[in-house]
Short mmCIF file of C-alpha atoms and ligand atoms in Angstrom, two decimals:
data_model
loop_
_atom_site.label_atom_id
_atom_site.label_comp_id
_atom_site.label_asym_id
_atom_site.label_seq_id
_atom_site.Cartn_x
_atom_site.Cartn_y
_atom_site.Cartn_z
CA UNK P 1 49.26 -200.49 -227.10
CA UNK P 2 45.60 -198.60 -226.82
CA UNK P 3 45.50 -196.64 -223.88
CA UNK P 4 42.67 -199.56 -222.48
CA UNK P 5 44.94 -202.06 -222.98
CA UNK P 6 47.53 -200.45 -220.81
CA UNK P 7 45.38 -199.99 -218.14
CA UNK P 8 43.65 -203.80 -217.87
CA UNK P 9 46.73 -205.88 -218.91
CA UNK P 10 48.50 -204.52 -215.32
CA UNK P 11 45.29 -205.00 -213.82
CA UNK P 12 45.01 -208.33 -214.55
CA UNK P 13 48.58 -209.29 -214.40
CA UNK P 14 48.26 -207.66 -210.56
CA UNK P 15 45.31 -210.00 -210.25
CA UNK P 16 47.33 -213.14 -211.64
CA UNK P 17 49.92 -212.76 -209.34
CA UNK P 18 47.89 -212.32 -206.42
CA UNK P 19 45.94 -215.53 -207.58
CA UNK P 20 49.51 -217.15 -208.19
CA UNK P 21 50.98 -216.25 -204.74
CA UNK P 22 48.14 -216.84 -202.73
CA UNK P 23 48.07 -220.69 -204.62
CA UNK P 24 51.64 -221.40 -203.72
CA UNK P 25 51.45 -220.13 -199.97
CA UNK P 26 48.36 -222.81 -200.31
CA UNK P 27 50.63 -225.54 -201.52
CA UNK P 28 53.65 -224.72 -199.24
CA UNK P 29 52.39 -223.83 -196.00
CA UNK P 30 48.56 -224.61 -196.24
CA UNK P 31 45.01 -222.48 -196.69
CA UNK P 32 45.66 -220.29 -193.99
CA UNK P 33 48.91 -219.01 -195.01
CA UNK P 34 47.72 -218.71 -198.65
CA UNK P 35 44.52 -216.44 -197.41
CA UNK P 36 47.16 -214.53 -195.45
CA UNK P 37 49.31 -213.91 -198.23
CA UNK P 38 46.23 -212.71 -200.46
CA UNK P 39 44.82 -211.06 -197.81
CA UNK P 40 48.10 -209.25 -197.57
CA UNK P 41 48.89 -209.04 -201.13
CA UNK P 42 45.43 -207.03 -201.42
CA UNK P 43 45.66 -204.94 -198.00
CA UNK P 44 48.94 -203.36 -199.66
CA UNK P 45 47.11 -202.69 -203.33
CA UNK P 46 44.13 -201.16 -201.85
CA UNK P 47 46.19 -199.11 -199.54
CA UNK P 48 48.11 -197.77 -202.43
CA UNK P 49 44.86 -197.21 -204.43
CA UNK P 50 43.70 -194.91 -201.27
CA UNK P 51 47.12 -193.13 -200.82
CA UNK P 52 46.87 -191.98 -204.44
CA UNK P 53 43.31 -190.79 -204.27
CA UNK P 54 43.90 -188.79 -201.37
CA UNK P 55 46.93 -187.25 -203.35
CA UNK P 56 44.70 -186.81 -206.30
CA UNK P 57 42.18 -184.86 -203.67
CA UNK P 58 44.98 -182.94 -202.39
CA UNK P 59 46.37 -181.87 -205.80
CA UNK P 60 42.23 -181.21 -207.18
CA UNK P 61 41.96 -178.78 -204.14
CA UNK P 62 44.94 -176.74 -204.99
CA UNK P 63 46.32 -177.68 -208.33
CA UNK P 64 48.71 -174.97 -208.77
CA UNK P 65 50.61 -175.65 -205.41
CA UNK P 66 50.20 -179.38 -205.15
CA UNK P 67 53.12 -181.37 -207.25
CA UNK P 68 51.20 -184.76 -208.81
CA UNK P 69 52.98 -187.66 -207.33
CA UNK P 70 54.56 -189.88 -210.51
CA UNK P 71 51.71 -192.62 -209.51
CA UNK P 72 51.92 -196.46 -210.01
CA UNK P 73 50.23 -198.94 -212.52
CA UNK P 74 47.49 -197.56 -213.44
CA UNK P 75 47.45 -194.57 -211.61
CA UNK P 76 50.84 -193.11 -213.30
CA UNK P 77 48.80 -193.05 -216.40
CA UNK P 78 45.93 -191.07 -214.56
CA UNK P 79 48.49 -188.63 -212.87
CA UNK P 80 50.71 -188.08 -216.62
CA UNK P 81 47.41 -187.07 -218.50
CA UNK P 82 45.85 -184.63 -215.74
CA UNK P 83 49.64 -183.21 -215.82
CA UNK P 84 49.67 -182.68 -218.86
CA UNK P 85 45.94 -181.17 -219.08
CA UNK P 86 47.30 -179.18 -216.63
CA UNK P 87 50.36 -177.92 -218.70
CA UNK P 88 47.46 -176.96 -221.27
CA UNK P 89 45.32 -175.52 -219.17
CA UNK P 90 48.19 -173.35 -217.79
CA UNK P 91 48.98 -172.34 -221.54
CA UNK P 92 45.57 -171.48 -222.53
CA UNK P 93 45.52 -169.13 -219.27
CA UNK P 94 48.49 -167.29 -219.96
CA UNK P 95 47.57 -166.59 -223.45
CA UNK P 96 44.25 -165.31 -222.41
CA UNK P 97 45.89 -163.48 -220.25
CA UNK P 98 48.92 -161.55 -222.86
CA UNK P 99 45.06 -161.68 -225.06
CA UNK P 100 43.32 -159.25 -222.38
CA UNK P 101 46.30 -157.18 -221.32
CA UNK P 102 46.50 -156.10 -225.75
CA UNK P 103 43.02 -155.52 -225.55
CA UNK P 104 42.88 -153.72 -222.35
CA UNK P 105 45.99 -151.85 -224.03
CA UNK P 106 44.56 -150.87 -227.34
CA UNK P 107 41.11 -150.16 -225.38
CA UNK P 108 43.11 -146.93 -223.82
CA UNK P 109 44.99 -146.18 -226.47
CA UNK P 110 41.72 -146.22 -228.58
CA UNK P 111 40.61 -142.31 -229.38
CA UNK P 112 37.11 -143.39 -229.83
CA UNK P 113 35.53 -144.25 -226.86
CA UNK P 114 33.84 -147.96 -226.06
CA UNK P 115 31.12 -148.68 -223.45
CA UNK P 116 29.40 -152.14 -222.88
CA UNK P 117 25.98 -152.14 -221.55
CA UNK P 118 23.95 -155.19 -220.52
CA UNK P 119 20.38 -155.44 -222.65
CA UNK P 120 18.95 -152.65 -220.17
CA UNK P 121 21.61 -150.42 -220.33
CA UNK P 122 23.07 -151.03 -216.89
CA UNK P 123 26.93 -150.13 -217.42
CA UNK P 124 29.19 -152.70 -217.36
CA UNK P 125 33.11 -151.38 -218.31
CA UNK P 126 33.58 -148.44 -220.17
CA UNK P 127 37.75 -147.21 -221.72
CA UNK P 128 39.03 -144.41 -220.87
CA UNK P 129 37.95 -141.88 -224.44
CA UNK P 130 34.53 -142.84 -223.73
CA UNK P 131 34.68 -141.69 -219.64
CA UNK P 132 36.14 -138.65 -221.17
CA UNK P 133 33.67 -137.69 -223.49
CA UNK P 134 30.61 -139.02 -221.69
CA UNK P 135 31.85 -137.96 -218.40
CA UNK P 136 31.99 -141.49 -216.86
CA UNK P 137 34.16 -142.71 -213.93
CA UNK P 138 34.40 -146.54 -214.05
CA UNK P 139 35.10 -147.19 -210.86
CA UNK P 140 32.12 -144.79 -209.59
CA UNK P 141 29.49 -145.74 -212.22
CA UNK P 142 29.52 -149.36 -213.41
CA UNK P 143 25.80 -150.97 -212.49
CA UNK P 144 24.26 -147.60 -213.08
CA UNK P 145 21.81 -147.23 -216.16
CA UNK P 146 23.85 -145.31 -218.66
CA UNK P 147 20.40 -143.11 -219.07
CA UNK P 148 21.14 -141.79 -215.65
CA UNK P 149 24.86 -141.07 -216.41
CA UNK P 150 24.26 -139.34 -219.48
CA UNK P 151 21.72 -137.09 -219.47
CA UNK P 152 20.86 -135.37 -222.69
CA UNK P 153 17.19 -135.32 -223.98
CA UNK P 154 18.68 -136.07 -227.71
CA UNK P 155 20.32 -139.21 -226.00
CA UNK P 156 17.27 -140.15 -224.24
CA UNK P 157 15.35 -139.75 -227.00
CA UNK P 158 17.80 -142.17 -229.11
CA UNK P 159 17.15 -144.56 -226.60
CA UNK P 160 13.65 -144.75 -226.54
CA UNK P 161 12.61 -144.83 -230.33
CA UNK P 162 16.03 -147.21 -230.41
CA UNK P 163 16.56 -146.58 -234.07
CA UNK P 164 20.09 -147.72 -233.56
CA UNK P 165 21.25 -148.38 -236.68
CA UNK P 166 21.94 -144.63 -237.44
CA UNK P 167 24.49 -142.30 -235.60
CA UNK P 168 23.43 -140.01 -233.01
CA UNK P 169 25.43 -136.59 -233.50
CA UNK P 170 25.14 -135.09 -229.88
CA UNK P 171 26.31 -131.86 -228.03
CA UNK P 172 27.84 -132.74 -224.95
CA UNK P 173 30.23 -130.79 -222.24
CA UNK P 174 31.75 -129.05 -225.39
CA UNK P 175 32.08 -131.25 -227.61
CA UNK P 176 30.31 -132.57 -230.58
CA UNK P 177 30.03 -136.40 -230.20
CA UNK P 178 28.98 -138.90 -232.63
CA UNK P 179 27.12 -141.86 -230.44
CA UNK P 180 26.24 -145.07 -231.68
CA UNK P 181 24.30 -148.06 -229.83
CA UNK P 182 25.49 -151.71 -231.75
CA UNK P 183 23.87 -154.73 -229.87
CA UNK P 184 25.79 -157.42 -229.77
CA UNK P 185 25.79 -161.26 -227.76
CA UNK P 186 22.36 -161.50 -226.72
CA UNK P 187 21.76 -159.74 -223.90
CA UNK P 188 24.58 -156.62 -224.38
CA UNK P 189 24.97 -153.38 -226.28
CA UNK P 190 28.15 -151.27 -226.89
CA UNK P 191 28.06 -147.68 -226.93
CA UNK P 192 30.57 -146.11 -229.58
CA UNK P 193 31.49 -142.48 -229.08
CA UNK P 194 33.50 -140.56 -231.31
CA UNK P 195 34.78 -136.84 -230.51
CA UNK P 196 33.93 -135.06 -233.91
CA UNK P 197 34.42 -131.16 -232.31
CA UNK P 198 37.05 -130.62 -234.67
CA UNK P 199 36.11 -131.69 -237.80
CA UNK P 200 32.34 -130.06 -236.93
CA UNK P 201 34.51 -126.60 -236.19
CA UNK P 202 36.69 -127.52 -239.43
CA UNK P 203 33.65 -127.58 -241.23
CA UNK P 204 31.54 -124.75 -239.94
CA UNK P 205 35.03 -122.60 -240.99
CA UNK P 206 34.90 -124.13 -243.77
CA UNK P 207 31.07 -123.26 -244.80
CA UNK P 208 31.66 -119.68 -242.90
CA UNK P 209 34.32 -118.77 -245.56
CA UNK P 210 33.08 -120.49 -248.23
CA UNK P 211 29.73 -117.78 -247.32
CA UNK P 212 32.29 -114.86 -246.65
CA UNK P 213 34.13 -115.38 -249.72
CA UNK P 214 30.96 -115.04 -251.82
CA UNK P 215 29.38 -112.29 -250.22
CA UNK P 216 32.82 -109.99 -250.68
CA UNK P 217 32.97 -111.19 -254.66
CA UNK P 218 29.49 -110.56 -254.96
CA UNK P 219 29.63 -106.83 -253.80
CA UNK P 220 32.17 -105.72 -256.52
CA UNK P 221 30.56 -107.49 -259.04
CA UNK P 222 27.38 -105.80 -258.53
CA UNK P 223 29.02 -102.88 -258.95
CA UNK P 224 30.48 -103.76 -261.86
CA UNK P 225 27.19 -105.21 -263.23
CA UNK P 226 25.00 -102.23 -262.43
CA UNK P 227 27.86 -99.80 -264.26
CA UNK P 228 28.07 -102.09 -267.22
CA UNK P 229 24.19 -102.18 -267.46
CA UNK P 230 24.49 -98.42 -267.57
CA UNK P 231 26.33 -98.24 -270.24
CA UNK P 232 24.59 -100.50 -272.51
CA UNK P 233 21.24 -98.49 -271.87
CA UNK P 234 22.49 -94.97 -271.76
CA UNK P 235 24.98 -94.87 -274.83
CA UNK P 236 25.52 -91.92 -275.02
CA UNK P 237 26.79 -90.78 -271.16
CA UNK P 238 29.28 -87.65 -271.42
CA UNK P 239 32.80 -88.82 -271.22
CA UNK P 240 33.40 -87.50 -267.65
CA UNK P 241 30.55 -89.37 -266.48
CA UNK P 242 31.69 -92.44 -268.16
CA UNK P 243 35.50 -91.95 -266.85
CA UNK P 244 34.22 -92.03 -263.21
CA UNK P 245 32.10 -95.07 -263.96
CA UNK P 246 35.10 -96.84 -265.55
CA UNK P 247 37.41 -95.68 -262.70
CA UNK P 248 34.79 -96.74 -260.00
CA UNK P 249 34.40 -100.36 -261.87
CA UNK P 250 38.58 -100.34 -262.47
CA UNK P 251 38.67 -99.98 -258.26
CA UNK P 252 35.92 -102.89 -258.05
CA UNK P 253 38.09 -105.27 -259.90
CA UNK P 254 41.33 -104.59 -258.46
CA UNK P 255 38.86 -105.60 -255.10
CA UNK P 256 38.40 -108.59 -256.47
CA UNK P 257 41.51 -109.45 -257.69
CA UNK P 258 43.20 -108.80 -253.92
CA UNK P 259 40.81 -111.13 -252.88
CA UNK P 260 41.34 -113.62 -254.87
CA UNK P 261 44.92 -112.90 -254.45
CA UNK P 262 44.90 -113.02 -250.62
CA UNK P 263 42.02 -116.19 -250.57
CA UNK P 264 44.68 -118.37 -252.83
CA UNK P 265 47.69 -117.04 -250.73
CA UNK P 266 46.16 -118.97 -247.16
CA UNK P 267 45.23 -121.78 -249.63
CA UNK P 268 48.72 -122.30 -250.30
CA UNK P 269 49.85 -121.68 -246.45
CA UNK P 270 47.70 -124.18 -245.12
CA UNK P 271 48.36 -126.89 -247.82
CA UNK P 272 50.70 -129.23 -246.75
CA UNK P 273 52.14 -130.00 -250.03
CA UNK P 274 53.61 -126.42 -249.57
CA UNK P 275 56.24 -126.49 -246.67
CA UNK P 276 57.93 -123.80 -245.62
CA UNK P 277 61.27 -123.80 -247.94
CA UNK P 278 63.97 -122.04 -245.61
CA UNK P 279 66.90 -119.98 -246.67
CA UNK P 280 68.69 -116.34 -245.72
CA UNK P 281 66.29 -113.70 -245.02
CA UNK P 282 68.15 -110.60 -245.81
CA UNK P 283 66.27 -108.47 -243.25
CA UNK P 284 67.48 -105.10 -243.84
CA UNK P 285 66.89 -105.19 -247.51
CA UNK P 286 63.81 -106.59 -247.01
CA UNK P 287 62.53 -104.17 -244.91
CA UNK P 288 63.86 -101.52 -246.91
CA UNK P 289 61.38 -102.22 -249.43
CA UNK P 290 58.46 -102.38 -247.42
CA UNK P 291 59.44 -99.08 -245.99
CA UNK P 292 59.19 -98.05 -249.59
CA UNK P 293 56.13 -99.39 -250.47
CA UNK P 294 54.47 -98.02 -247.69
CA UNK P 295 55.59 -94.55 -247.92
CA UNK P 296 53.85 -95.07 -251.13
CA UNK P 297 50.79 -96.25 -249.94
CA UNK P 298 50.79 -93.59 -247.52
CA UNK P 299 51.90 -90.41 -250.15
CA UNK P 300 53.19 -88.71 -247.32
CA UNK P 301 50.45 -88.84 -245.06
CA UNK P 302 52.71 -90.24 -242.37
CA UNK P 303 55.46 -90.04 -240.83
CA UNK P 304 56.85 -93.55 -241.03
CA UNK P 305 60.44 -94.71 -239.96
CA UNK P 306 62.63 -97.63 -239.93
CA UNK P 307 65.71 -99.58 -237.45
CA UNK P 308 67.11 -102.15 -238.04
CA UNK P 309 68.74 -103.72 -235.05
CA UNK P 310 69.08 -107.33 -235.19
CA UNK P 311 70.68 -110.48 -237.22
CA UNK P 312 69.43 -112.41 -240.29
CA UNK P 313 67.38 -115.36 -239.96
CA UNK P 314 66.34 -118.47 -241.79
CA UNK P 315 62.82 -118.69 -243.15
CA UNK P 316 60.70 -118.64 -246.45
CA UNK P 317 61.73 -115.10 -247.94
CA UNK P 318 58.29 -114.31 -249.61
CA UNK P 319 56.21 -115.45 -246.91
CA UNK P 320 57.61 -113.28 -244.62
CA UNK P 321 57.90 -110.61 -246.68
CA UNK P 322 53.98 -110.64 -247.30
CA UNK P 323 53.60 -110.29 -243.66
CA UNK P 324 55.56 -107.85 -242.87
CA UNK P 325 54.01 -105.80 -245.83
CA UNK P 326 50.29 -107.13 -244.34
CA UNK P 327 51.46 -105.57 -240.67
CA UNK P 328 52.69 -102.50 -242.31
CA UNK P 329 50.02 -101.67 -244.64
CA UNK P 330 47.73 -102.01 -242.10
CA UNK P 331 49.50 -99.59 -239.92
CA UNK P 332 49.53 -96.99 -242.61
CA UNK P 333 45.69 -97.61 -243.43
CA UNK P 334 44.14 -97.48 -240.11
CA UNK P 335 46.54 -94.59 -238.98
CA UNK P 336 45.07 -90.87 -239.51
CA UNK P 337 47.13 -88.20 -241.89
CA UNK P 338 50.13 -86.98 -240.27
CA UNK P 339 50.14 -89.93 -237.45
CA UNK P 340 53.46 -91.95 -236.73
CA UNK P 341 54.38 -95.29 -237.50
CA UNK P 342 57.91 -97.56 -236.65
CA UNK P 343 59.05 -100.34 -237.59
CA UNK P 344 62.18 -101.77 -235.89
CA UNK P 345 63.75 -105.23 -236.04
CA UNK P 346 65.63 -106.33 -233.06
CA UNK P 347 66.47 -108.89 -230.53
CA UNK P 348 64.87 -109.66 -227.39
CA UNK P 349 65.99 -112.07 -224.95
CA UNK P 350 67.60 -113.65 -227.66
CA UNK P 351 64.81 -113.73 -229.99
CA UNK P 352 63.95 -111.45 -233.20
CA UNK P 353 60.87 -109.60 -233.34
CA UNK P 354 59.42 -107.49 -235.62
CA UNK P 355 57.93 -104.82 -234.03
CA UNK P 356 54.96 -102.95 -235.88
CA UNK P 357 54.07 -99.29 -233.66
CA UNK P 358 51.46 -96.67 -234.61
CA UNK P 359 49.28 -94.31 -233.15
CA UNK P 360 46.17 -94.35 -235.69
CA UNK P 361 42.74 -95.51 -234.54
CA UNK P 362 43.78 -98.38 -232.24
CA UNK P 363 41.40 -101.25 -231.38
CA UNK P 364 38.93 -102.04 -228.52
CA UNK P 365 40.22 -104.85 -226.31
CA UNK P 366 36.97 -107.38 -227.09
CA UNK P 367 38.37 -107.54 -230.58
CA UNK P 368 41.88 -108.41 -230.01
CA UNK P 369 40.94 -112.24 -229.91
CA UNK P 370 39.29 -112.24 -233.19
CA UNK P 371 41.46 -110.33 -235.58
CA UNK P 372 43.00 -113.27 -236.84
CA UNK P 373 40.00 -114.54 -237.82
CA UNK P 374 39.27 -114.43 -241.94
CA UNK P 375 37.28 -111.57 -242.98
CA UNK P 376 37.12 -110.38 -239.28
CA UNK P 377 36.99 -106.60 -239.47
CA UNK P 378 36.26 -104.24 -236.56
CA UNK P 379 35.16 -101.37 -238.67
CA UNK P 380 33.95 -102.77 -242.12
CA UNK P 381 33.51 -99.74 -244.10
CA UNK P 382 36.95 -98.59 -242.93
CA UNK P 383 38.67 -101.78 -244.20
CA UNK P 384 36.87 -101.34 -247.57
CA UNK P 385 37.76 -98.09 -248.01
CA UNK P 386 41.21 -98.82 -247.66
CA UNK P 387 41.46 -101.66 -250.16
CA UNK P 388 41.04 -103.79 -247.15
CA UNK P 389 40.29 -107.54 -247.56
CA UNK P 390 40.12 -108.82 -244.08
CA UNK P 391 42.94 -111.36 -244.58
CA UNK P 392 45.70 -109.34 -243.81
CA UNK P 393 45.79 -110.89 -240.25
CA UNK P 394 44.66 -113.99 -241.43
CA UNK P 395 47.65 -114.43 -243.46
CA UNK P 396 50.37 -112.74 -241.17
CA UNK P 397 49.34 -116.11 -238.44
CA UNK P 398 49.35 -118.77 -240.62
CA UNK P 399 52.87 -117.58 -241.97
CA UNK P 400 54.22 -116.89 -238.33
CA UNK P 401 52.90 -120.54 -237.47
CA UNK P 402 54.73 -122.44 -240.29
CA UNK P 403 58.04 -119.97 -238.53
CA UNK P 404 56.57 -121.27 -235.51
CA UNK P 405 56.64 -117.76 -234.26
CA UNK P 406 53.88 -115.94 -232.18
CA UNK P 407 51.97 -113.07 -233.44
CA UNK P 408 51.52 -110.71 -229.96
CA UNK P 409 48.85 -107.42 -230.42
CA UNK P 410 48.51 -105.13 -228.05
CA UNK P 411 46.26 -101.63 -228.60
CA UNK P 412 44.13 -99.37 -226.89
CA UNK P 413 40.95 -97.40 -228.95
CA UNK P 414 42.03 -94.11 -230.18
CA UNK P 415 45.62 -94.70 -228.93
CA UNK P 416 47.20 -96.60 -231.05
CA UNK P 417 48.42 -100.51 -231.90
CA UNK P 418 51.51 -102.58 -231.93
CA UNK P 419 52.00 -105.87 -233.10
CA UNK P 420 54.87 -107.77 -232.58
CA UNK P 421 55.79 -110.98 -234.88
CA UNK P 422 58.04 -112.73 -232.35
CA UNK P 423 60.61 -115.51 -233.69
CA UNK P 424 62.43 -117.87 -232.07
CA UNK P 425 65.70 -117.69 -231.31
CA UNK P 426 66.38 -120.77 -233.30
CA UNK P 427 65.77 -118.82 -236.79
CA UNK P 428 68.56 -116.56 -236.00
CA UNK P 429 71.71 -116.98 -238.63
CA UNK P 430 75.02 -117.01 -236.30
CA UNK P 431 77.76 -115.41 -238.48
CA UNK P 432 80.91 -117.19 -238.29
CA UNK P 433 83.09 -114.08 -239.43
CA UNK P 434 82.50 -112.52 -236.36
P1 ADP Q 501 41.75 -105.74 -243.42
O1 ADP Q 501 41.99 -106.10 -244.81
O2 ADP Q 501 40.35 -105.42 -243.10
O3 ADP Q 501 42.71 -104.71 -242.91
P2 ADP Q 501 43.17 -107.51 -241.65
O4 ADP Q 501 43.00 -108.96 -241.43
O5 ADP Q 501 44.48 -107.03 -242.11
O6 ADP Q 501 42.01 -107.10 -242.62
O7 ADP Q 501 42.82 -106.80 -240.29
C1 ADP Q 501 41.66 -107.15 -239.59
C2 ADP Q 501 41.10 -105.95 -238.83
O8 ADP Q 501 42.00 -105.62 -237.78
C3 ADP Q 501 41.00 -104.73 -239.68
O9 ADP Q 501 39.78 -104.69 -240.38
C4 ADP Q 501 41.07 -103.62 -238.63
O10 ADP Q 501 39.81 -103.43 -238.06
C5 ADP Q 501 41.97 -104.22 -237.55
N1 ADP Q 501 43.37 -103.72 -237.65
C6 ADP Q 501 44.41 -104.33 -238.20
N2 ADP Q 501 45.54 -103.62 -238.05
C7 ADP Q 501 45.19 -102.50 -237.40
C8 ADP Q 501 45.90 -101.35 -236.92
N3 ADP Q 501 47.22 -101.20 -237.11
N4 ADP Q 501 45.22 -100.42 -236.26
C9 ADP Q 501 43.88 -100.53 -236.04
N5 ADP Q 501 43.16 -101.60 -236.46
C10 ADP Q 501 43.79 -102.57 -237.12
#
């Protein structure tokens, strides 16, 4: 039956029997009893019909506490279809509500930060990235004009000629934001921040040694140029003259090829497609040969000497070996004839070092920081003299990182240096034999 139906066909079947009842009260007991009976009949029905509106105005003031009686005739199908808009009213609301908490969720998790504005900028709810990179509080600055918040000419600016369909890069406490405005509903605009410091600093490193690289290959090769020119237009040079020239360019390109050596060396330590392949380190062996090497390198100018007082460890043999050899050669290059260098391998508090001493030149403190740095030299022509390709360092941090070990310098001007490549003590090879 159609929903209309339902509700008329009890209505008039109500209306029958009142008719009906009232007529046989007439028959039985005469008019007045049959007006009495209809009279009654109706008193109850209308008394009904206000008993369930006043429930119905009970249960509209406070639907979620009020229960909705079950109802009668027509009323019971009133009450089961506001119950059961209710039901999907009450659905609707609680998946708005799991909606917003995911939102609110991902809104904080978000590393990019999000800021709605109405159409004149007046902030309305900002997540947490973008408080931290535009120095926002919520709670302190919602309703202020974001122009008043943030206050950078180049932002200011960006507002004003509102060219919003390009990025704003923009310097900001630190940090080197990309801001974009994107209106959106009518009247609102979001503000989209991302933190790009460290792909601006990856980049500027990037261009810096790309520059560096260039200008150290170029020197040599001019070198090698200018003698090479020489020789075509002077033929006939006598052959001492032309020995020194070819020794000269010979030193040039074994420059170079260091360079290149050392530049595709931290290529391959900071590519992540080359891990660090552990196995035994046989220290003592290991530093055996350096020692030799470097009493090479130094042809007796020093007095260099070795201990070895400390376990094996785990680690990537040649790696490690290049920085020990990087830490040593420097000793021996920036240390004066007849100076003193040790080396000495030991444990403390339970983890190796390697332990680098000299007393050659030493270094002034405001350098310390930057050593590490590629092609970072505090005496240029020193370094170049010495075969130097400001590297070394460069190379000795990146392979004590992938150890996860620390690289600790500590040297005074004309005193002297050590540097300490400290391990942990999780490298360390317990031997069962003992
Ligand atoms: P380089 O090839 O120039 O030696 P490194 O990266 O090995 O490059 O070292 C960077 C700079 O640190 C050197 O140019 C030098 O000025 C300084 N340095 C390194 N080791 C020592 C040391 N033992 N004594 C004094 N200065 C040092």
């Amino acid at each position: 039956m159609s929903p209309r139906l339902l509700f008329w066909v009890p209505a008039v079947l109500r209306l029958v029997f009142l008719l009906c009842g009232s007529a046989l009260a007439w028959s039985l007991f005469g008019p007045i009893s049959g007006l009495g009976v209809a009279l009654g009949i109706m008193t109850v029905m209308v008394g009904l019909q206000l008993y369930y509106l006043y429930q119905l105005g009970n249960w509209l003031d406070d639907p979620q506490k009020v229960r909705l009686p079950d109802g009668w005739g027509a009323w019971t199908d009133i009450f089961s279809k506001l119950y059961r808009l209710r039901r999907a009213d009450d659905k609707n609301k609680a998946e708005l509500t799991e909606w917003l908490a995911r939102f609110r969720q991902a809104m904080h998790l978000l590393p990019d930060g999000v800021a709605i504005m109405d159409d004149v900028l007046f902030l309305e709810w900002c997540n947490p990235a973008a408080e931290r990179h535009l120095g926002l509080m919520l709670g302190r600055d919602k309703g202020m004009r974001v122009t008043n918040l943030i206050r950078s000419p180049d932002f200011i600016d960006y507002v004003i000629l509102g060219r919003y369909e390009q990025p704003l890069t923009l310097a900001l406490r630190e940090r080197k934001l990309i801001v974009q405005i994107i209106p959106f509903e009518n009247r609102r605009q979001i503000l989209v921040t991302h933190d790009a410091t460290e792909s601006v600093r990856i980049e500027m490193m990037r261009r810096d040694f790309i520059a560096n690289a260039s200008h150290e290959l170029r020197t040599p090769l001019t070198v090698i140029n200018g003698f090479l020119e020489i020789a075509s237009l002077q033929p006939n040079l006598g052959p001492e003259t032309r020995m020194s020239h070819l020794s000269l360019m010979s030193e040039q390109g074994r420059r170079m090829q260091n360079l290149v050596e050392d530049m595709l060396t931290l290529t391959r330590l900071e590519s992540i497609d080359y891990p660090v392949r552990p196995e035994q380190v046989n220290i003592a062996v290991m530093l055996d040969q350096i020692l030799q090497e470097s009493q090479a390198l130094s042809s007796g100018r020093h007095i260099i000497t070795l201990t070895v007082d400390g376990p094996d460890i785990h680690g990537g043999p040649d790696e490690l070996r290049s920085a020990f050899s990087n830490l040593v050669s420097n000793a021996v290059r920036y240390t004066p004839v007849s100076g003193e260098i040790n080396l000495l391998w030991r444990v403390i508090g339970g983890q190796p070092e390697f332990v680098v001493r000299d007393n050659g030149i030493g270094i002034s403190p405001e350098h310390l920081s930057r050593l590490t740095e590629r092609f970072y030299r505090v005496d240029k022509s020193r370094s170049r003299e010495t075969q130097g390709t400001g590297l070394g360092l460069a190379i000795v941090k990146h392979v004590l990182m992938r150890h996860q070990a620390a690289l600790i310098i500590e040297s005074e001007r004309g005193a002297g240096s050590v540097f300490k490549a400290q391990f942990p003590a999780s490298v360390i090879i317990v031997n069962d034999m003992a």
